[in-house]
Coordinates of C-alpha atoms in Angstrom, one line a residue:
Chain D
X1 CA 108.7 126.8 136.3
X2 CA 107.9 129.8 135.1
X3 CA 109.9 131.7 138.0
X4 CA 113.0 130.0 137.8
X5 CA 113.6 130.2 134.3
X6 CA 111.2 133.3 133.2
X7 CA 113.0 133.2 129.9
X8 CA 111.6 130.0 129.1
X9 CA 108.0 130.6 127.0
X10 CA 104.9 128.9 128.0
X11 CA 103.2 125.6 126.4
X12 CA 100.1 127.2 126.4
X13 CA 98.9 130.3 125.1
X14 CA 95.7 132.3 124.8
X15 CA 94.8 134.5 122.3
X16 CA 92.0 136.9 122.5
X17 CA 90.3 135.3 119.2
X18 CA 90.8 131.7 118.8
X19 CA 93.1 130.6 116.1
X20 CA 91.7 128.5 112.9
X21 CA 93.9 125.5 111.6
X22 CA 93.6 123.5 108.6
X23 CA 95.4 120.5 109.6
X24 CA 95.5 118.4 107.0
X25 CA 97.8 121.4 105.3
X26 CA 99.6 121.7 108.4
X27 CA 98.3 125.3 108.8
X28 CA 97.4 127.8 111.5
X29 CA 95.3 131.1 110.5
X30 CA 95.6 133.3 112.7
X31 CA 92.6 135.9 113.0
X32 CA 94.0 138.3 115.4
X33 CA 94.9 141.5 114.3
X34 CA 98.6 142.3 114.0
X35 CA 99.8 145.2 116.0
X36 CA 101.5 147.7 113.2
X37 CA 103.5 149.4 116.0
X38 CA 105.3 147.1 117.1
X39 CA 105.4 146.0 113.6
X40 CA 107.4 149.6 112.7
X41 CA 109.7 149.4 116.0
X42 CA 111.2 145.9 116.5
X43 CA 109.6 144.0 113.5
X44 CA 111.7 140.9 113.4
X45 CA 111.1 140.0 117.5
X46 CA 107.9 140.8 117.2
X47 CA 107.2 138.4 113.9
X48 CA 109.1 135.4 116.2
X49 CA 107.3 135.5 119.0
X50 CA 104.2 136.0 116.9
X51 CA 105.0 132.8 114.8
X52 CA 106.3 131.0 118.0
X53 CA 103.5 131.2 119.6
X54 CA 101.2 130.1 116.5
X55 CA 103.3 127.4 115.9
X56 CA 103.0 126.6 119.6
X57 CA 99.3 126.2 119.1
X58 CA 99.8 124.4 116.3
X59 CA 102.4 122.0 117.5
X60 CA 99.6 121.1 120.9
X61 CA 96.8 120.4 117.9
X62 CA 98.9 118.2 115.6
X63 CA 99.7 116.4 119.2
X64 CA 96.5 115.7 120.4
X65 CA 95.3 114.1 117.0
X66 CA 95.0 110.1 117.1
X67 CA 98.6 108.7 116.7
X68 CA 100.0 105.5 114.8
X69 CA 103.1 104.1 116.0
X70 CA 105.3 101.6 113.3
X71 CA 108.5 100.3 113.3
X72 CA 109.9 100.6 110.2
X73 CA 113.3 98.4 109.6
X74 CA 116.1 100.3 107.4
X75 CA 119.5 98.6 106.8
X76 CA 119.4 95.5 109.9
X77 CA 117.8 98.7 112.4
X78 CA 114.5 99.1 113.9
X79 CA 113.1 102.2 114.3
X80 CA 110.1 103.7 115.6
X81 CA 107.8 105.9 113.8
X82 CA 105.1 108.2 115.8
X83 CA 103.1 109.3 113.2
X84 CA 100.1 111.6 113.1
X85 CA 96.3 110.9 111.7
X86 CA 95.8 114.0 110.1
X87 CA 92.2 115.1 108.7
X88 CA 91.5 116.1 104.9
X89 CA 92.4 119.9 104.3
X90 CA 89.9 122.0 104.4
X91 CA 91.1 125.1 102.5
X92 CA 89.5 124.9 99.2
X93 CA 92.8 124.9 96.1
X94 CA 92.3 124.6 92.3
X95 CA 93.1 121.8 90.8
X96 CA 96.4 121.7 88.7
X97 CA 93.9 120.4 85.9
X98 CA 90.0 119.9 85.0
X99 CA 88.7 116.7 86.4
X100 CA 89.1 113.6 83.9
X101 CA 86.4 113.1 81.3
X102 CA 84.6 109.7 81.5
X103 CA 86.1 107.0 78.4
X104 CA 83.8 107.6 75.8
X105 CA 81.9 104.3 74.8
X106 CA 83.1 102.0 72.2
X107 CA 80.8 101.4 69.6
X108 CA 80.4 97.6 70.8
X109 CA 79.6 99.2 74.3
X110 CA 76.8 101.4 73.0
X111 CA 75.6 98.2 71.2
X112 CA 76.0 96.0 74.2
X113 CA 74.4 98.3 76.3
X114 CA 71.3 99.2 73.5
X115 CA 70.5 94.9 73.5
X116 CA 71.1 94.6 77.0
X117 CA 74.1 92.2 76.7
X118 CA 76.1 91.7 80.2
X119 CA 79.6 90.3 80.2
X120 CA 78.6 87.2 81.8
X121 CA 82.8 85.5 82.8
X122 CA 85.8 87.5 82.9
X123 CA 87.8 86.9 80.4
X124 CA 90.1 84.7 80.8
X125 CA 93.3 84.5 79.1
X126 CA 94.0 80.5 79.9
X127 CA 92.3 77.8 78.9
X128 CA 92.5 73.8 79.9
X129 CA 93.9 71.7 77.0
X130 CA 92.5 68.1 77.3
X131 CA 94.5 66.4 75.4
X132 CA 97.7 68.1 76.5
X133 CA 96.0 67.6 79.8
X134 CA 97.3 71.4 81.1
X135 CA 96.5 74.9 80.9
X136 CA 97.2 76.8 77.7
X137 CA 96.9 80.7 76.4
X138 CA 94.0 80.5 74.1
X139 CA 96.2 83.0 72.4
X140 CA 99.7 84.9 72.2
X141 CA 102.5 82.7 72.9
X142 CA 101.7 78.8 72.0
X143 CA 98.3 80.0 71.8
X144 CA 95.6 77.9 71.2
X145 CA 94.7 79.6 67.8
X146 CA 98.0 78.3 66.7
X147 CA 97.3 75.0 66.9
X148 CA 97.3 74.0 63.4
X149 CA 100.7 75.8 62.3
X150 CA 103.0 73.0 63.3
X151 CA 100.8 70.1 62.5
X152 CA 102.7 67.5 60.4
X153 CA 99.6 67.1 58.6
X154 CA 96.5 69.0 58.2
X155 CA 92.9 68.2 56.5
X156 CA 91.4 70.6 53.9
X157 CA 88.9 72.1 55.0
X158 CA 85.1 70.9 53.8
X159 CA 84.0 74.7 52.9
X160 CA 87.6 74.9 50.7
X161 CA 86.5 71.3 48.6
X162 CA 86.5 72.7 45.3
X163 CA 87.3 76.1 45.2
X164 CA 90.9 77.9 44.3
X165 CA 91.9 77.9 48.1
X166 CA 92.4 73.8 48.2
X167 CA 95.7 73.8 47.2
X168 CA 96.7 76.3 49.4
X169 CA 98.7 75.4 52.6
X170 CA 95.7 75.2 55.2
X171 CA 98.3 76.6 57.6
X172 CA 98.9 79.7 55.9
X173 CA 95.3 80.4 55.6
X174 CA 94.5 79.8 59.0
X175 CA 97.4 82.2 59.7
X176 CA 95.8 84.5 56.9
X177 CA 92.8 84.5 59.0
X178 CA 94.4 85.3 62.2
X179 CA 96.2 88.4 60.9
X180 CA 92.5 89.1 59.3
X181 CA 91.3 89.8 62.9
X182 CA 93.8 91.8 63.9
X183 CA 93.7 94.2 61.0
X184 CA 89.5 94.2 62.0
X185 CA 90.5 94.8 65.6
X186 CA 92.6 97.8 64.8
X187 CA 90.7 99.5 62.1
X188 CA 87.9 99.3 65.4
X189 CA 90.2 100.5 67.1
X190 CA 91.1 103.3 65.4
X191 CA 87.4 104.0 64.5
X192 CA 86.2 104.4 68.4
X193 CA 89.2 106.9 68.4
X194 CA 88.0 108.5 65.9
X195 CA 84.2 108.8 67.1
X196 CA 85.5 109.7 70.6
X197 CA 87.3 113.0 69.7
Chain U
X1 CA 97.4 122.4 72.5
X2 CA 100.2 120.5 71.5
X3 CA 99.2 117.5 69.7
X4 CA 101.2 113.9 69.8
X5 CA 101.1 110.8 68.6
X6 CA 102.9 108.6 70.2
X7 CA 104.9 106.7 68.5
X8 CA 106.0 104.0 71.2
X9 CA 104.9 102.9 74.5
X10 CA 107.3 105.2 76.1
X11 CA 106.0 108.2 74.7
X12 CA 102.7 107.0 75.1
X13 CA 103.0 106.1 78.8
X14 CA 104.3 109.7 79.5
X15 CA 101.8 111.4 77.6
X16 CA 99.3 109.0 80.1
X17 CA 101.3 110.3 82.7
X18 CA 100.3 114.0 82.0
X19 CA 96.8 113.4 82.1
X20 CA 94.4 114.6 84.3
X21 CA 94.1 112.6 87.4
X22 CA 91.3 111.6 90.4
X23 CA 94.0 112.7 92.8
X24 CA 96.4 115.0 91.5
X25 CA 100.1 114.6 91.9
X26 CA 101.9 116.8 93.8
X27 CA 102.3 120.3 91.5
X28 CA 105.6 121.3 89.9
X29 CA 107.3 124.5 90.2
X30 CA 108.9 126.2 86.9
X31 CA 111.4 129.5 87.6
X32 CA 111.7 131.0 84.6
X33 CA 114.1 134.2 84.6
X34 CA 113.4 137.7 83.0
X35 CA 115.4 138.9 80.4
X36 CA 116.0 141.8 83.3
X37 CA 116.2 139.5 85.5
X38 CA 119.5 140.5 88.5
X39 CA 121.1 138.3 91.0
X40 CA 119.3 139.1 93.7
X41 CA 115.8 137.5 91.8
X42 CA 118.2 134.6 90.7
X43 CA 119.2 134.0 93.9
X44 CA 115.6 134.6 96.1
X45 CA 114.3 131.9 93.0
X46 CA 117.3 129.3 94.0
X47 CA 115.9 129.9 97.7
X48 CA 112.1 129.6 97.0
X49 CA 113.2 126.5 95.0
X50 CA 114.9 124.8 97.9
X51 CA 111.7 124.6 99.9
X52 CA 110.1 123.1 96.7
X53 CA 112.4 120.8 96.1
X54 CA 112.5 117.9 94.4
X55 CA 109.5 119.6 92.2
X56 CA 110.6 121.9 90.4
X57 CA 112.1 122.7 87.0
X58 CA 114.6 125.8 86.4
X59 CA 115.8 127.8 83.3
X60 CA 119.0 128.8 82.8
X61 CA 118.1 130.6 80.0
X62 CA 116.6 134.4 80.3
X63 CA 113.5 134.7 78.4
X64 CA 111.6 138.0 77.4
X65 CA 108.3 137.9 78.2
X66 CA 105.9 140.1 79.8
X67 CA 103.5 138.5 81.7
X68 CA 100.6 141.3 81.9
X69 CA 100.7 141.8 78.3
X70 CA 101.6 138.1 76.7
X71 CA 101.3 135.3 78.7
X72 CA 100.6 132.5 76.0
X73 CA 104.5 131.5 76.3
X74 CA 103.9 131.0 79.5
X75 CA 101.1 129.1 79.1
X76 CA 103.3 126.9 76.7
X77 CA 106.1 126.4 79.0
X78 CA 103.5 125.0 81.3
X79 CA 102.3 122.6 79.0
X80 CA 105.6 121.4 78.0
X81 CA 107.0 120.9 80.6
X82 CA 103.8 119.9 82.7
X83 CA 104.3 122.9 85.4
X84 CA 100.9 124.7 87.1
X85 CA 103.3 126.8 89.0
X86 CA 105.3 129.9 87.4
X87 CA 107.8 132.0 89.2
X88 CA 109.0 134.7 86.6
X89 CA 111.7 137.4 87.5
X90 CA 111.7 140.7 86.0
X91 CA 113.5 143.9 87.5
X92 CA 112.8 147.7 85.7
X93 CA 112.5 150.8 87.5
X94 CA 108.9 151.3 88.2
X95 CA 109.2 147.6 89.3
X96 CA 111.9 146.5 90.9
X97 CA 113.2 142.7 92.1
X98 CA 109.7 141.7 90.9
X99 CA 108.3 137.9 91.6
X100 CA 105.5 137.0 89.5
X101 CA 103.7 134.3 91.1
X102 CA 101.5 132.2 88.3
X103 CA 99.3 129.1 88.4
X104 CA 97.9 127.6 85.7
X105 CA 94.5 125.2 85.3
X106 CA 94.4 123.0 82.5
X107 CA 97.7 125.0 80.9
X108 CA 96.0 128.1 80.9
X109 CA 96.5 130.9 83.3
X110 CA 94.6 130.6 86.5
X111 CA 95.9 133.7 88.7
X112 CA 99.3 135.6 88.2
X113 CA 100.3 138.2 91.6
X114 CA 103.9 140.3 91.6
X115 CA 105.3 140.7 94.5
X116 CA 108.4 142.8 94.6
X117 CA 111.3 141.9 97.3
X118 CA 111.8 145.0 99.3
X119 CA 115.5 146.0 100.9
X120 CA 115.8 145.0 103.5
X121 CA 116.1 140.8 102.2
X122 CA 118.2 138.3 103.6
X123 CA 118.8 134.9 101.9
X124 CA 119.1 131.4 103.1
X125 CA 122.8 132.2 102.5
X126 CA 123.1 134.9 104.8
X127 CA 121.7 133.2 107.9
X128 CA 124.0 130.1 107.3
X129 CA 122.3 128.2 109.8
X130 CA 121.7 124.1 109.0
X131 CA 118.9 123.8 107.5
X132 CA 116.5 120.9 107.1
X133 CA 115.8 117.9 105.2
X134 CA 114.8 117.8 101.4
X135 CA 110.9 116.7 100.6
X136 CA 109.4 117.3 103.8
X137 CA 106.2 119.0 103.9
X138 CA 106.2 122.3 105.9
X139 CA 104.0 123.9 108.2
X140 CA 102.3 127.1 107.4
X141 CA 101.2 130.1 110.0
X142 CA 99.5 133.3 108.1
X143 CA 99.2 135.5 111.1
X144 CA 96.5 138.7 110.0
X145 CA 92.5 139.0 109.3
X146 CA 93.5 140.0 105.7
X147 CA 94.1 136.7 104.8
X148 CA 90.5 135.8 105.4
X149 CA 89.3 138.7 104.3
X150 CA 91.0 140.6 101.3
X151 CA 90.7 139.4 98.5
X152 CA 94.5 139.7 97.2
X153 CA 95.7 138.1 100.4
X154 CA 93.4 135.6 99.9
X155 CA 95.1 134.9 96.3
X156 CA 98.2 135.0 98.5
X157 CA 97.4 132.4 100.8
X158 CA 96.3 130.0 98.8
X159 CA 98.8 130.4 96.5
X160 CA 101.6 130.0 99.3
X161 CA 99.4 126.7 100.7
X162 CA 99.7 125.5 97.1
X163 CA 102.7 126.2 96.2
X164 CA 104.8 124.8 99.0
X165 CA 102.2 122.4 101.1
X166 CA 103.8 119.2 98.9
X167 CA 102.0 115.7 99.1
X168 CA 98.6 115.8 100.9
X169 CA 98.7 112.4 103.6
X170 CA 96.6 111.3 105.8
X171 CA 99.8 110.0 107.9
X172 CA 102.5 112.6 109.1
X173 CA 105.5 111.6 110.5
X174 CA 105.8 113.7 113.5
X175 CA 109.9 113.9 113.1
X176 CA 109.1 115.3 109.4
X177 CA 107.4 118.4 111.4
X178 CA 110.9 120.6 110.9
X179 CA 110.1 124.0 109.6
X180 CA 107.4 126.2 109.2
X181 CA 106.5 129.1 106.5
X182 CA 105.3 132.1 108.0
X183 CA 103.2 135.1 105.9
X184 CA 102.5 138.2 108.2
X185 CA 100.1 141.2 107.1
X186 CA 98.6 143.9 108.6
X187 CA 95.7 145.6 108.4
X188 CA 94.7 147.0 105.1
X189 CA 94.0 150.8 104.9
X190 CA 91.6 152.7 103.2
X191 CA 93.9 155.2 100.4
X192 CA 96.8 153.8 101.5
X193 CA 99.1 151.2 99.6
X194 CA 98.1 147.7 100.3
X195 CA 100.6 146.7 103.4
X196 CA 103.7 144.6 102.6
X197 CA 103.7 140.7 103.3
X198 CA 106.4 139.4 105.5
X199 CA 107.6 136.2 104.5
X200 CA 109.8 134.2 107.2
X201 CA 110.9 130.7 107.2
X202 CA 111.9 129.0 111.0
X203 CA 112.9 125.7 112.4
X204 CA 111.5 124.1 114.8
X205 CA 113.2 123.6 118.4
X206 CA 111.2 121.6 120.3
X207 CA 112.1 121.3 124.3
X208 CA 111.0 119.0 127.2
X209 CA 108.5 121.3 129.2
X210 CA 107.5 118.9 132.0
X211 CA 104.5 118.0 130.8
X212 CA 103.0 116.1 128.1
X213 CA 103.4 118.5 125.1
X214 CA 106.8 119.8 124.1
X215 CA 108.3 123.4 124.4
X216 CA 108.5 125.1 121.1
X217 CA 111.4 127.2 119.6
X218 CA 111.7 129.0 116.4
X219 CA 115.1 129.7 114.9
X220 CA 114.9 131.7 111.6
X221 CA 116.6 129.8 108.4
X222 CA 115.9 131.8 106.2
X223 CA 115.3 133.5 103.4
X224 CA 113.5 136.6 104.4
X225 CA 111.5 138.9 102.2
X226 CA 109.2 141.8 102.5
X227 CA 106.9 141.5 99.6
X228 CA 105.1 144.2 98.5
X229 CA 102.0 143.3 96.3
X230 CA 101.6 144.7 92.5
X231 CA 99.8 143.7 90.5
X232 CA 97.1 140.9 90.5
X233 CA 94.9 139.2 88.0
X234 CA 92.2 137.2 89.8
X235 CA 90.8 134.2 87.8
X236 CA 87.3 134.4 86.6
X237 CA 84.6 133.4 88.2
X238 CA 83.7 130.6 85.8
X239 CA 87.3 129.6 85.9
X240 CA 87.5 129.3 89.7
X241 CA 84.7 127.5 90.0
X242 CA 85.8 124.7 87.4
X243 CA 89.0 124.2 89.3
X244 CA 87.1 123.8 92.5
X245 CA 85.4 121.2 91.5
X246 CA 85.4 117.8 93.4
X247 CA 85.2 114.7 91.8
X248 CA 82.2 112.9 93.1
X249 CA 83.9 109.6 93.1
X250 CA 86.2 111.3 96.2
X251 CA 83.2 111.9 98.3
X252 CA 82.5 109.4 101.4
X253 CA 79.1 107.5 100.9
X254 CA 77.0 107.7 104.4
X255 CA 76.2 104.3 105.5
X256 CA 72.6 104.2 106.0
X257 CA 71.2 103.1 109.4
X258 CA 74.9 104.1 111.0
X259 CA 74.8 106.9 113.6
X260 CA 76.8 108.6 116.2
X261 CA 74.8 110.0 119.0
X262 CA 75.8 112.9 121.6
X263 CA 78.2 110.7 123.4
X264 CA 80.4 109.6 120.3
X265 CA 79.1 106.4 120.4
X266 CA 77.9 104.2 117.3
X267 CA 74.3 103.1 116.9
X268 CA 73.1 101.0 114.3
X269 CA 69.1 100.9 113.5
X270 CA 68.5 97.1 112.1
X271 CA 64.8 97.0 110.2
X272 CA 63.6 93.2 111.3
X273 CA 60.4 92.4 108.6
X274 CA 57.3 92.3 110.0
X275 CA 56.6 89.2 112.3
X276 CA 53.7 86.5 111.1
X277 CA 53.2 84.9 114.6
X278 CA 51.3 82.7 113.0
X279 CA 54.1 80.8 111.3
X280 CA 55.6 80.9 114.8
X281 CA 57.7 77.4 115.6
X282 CA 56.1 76.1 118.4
X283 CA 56.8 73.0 120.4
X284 CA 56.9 69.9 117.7
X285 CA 55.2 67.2 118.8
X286 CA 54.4 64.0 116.7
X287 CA 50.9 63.8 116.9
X288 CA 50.4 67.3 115.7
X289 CA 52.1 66.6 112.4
X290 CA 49.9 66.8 109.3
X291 CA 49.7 63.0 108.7
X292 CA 48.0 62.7 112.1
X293 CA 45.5 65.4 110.6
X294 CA 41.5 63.5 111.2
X295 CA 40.5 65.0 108.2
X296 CA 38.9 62.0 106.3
X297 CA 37.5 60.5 109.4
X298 CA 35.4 62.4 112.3
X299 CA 35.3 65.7 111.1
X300 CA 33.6 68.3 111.9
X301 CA 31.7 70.0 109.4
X302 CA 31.2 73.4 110.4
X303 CA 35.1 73.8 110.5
X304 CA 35.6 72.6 107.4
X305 CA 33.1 75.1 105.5
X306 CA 34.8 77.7 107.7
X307 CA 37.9 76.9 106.5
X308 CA 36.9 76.9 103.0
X309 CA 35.1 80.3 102.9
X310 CA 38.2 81.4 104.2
X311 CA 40.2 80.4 100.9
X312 CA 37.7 81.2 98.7
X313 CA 37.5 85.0 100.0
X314 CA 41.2 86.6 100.2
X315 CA 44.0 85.1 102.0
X316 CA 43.5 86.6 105.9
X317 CA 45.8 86.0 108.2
X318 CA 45.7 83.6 111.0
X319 CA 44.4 85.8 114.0
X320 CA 40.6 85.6 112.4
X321 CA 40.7 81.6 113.1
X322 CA 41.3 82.6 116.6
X323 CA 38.9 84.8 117.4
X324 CA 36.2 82.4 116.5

C-alpha cells in the first residue's frame, strides 16, 4: 500500500521509547524528546505529524480495549453503539474539594450504641388496620395517631378523672400531645446540630 | 466561609448540592476578565470556553484584581459560584495577553500558573473549519519528557487533564472520540527561559486502511497558542497531599481465596473442614441400627469397660477403637 499511495501514513508506528497512556483520561504521554530544530524551521508540520502519529498510537490502544456494543433507540430508529471499556485514570488530580466528613452521631446514636441497642425492623411507615381490615400510615396523612380526632364520641381518659383537663375536649388534647412531640423532635433536632458543629 | 441558612427546601437542596461528594462532579470553569483585560484575552477565553462547555460560568464584567498579590476575591468567586477552576485575563507591559490558570481545593487556592499567548495566535475563528460536538470528552497527547519531569510542566499537565478531561466513564462511545488537545514542550535548558508550550487542538479523520484498525488524520480546529510560562505558585505540600487523597470507600476489596495465575485464568482455593471419617455414612443396613444393639443381653465385658474408660478419659477419636 505503501507504494502506491506513499502519501498515505502508516497504522503503525514505532517510537524509539515507548509511549505511556492513561486511558481512562484518554491520554497519551509521550516521553520522547522533541527535536527543537525542526521545532524552529517548520514548527506547525512538524507538531501534526508529531500529534498524528501519538494519536495514531492512541487511537490502536483505545481499539484493542474490550468493546460493548448497544443499540440504543432515539425517535422510532435503532442505532448501534460500539463503545469502549475504558480503565480508571491513573494520573493522580486533586479533588475539587476535601473528602466528606462522616455524619456526626446523634445523641440517641451515641446512646444506642453505649447500651448496645440494634434497630431490630425497619421502620415501616404502614401499618395493618384490623378493624378497617387495610393498611394505614401510622402517621401523616389519615394517620393512625389521628384516630381519635373525628370520633363522634370519645371517653375521658382514666388518668384525666378528676383533674382540670376532664372537661377539655379529649380530641384537642390528644392533638396537644401530638404537636408536643414534634416540638421535642425538633428542639433534638436542633440540639444534635448544635453538638455536631 | 459564607454561611446560610436555608430557608426552604430549595435553598437547602442546593446548598446539599455543593457539598463535598464520594465522586466528584465534573469541575466548572469560571473566566473572569482583568480590568486590563484586550480582545484578544476575551476572545482566546470565549475559545478555551468552547472546549469546556457546558461547564463553565463567564463574567461580563471586568474586575480588578491581582492574583499574585490578593487572591481572596478569587477565592470568593469560587465559593459562590461553586467554581475550582479560574481563568483570569490581565494584559500590562511587562506581561502581556496573560492567562492565569487557577484551581482551587475546598475554595481556597490550590495552584495558580500564567501563561502569556505569544504572536503568533490563531483562534477557532480564524481556521473556520466545522468543528465538533458540544460535551464530548477530548483526547489529550503531551508530547515532551518535561511533562514527566519538570515540575512546572507537571503543574501544566495536570492542570490541562483537569481542566478539559470532562466526565470520567468507564464506557466511551467510540463516535464521541472527535478531537484531541495537544501540549508540546521541549527540552528545558539550564540559564535559559523555560521553553514555550504549544497548545494545538485537531480533529480526528479516521480512514479505512485495510486492516483491522483505522487510518488516522489530524486536521487543526483551532485555537492555537504559544504559551509562554510566568509565573507559578505550587500548592503546598500539605495541601497536595489532602487533595490527593482517596476515599477508602472507592477502593476494590480483594476477594479472598480468588486468584489469577500466569495464564489469566481464575482459581479459586475452597477450605473443606477437616474430615471425621469416623462419622463416615456407610452402607445402612437394618440390623446395624441401634435398636438391634445386644447390649443388655450377651455382652461382652471387656468391651464394655473398654468402652467406658474411654468416656471417662477425654473424648478420643474413633481410630483408637480400631487399632485394638
Amino acid at each position: 500500500m505503501s507504494k502506491a499511495e506513499p502519501q498515505y501514513k502508516p497504522v503503525t508506528v514505532d517510537k524509539p521509547i515507548p509511549v505511556n497512556f492513561d486511558l481512562g483520561n484518554l491520554a497519551t504521554f509521550d516521553p520522547n524528546p522533541v527535536e527543537t530544530s525542526q521545532l524552529e524551521q517548520n514548527k506547525e508540520q512538524y507538531l501534526a505529524d508529531l500529534n498524528r502519529d501519538n494519536v495514531q498510537l492512541m487511537i490502536n490502544q483505545i481499539l484493542s480495549l474490550p468493546i460493548k456494543t448497544t443499540t440504543e433507540s432515539a425517535n422510532g430508529k435503532d442505532s448501534s453503539l460500539t463503545l469502549v471499556r475504558l480503565p480508571a485514570p491513573t494520573t493522580d488530580l486533586p479533588r475539587e474539594k476535601p473528602l466528606p466528613k462522616p455524619k456526626p452521631l446523634t445523641k440517641w446514636e451515641q446512646f444506642a450504641i453505649k447500651k448496645g441497642i440494634h434497630k431490630t425492623k425497619s421502620h415501616d411507615k404502614k401499618m395493618f388496620d384490623e378493624e378497617k381490615g387495610e393498611w394505614v400510615n401510622k402517621w401523616g396523612y389519615k394517620g393512625k395517631n389521628k384516630e381519635l380526632d373525628d370520633q363522634w364520641l370519645v371517653e375521658v381518659d382514666e388518668k384525666h378523672v378528676g383533674t382540670d383537663k376532664e372537661l377539655i375536649d379529649p380530641r384537642s388534647l390528644a392533638r396537644g400531645e401530638r404537636k408536643k412531640l414534634i416540638k421535642k423532635n425538633l428542639a433534638q433536632q436542633k440540639r444534635n446540630l448544635r453538638n455536631a458543629e | 466561609m459564607i454561611k446560610t441558612n436555608p430557608k426552604n427546601a430549595r435553598a437547602k437542596r442546593a446548598l446539599e448540592k455543593k457539598e463535598s461528594k464520594l465522586v466528584e462532579n465534573v469541575k466548572t470553569a469560571l473566566f473572569i476578565q482583568g480590568s486590563t483585560g484586550t480582545r484578544l484575552l476575551h476572545d482566546a477565553m470565549c475559545d478555551l470556553s468552547a472546549f469546556k462547555k457546558p461547564d463553565i460560568k463567564r463574567f461580563q464584567k471586568k474586575n480588578d484584581i491581582k492574583p499574585f498579590e490578593d487572591a481572596s476575591p478569587l477565592e470568593f468567586f469560587s465559593e459562590k459560584n461553586d467554581c475550582s477552576l479560574i481563568v483570569f485575563s490581565s494584559s500590562n507591559k511587562k506581561r502581556p495577553n496573560n492567562l492565569t490558570f487557577i484551581r482551587t481545593f475546598g475554595y481556597k487556592i490550590y495552584d495558580m500558573i500564567e501563561l502569556r499567548i505569544q504572536k503568533n495566535h490563531k483562534l477557532l475563528i480564524d481556521f473556520r473549519k466545522t468543528t465538533f460536538q458540544l460535551g464530548l470528552k477530548p483526547m489529550f497527547v503531551f508530547n515532551g519528557p518535561v511533562f514527566d519531569s519538570h515540575p512546572t510542566f507537571k503543574h501544566v499537565k495536570s492542570l490541562f487533564l483537569d481542566f478539559f478531561r470532562g466526565q470520567t466513564t468507564d464506557l466511551q462511545d467510540v463516535a464521541g472520540l472527535q478531537y484531541v488537545i495537544t501540549l508540546t514542550a521541549a527540552e528545558v535548558e539550564e540559564g535559559k527561559a523555560l521553553p514555550s508550550v504549544y497548545f494545538r487542538v485537531y480533529k480526528l479523520k479516521s480512514y479505512r486502511s485495510g486492516q483491522k484498525l483505522p487510518r488516522i488524520e489530524l486536521e487543526e480546529i483551532g485555537p492555537r497558542f504559544d504559551f509562554t510560562i510566568g509565573r507559578v505558585e505550587q500548592p503546598s505540600p500539605e495541601l497536595e497531599k489532602e487533595a490527593m487523597k482517596k476515599p477508602k470507600q472507592l477502593e476494590t476489596k480483594t476477594k479472598k481465596n480468588i486468584e489469577t495465575d500466569g495464564m489469566g485464568d481464575k482459581v479459586g482455593t475452597i477450605h473443606v473442614g477437616k474430615q471425621d471419617l469416623g462419622e463416615l455414612q456407610t452402607r445402612k443396613m437394618k440390623g446395624l441400627k441401634s435398636r438391634f444393639d445386644q447390649v443388655g443381653e450377651d455382652f461382652d465385658d471387656q468391651e464394655y469397660e473398654y468402652a467406658n474408660d474411654e468416656v471417662v478419659e477425654d473424648y478420643e477419636p474413633a481410630q483408637k477403637k480400631q487399632k485394638v
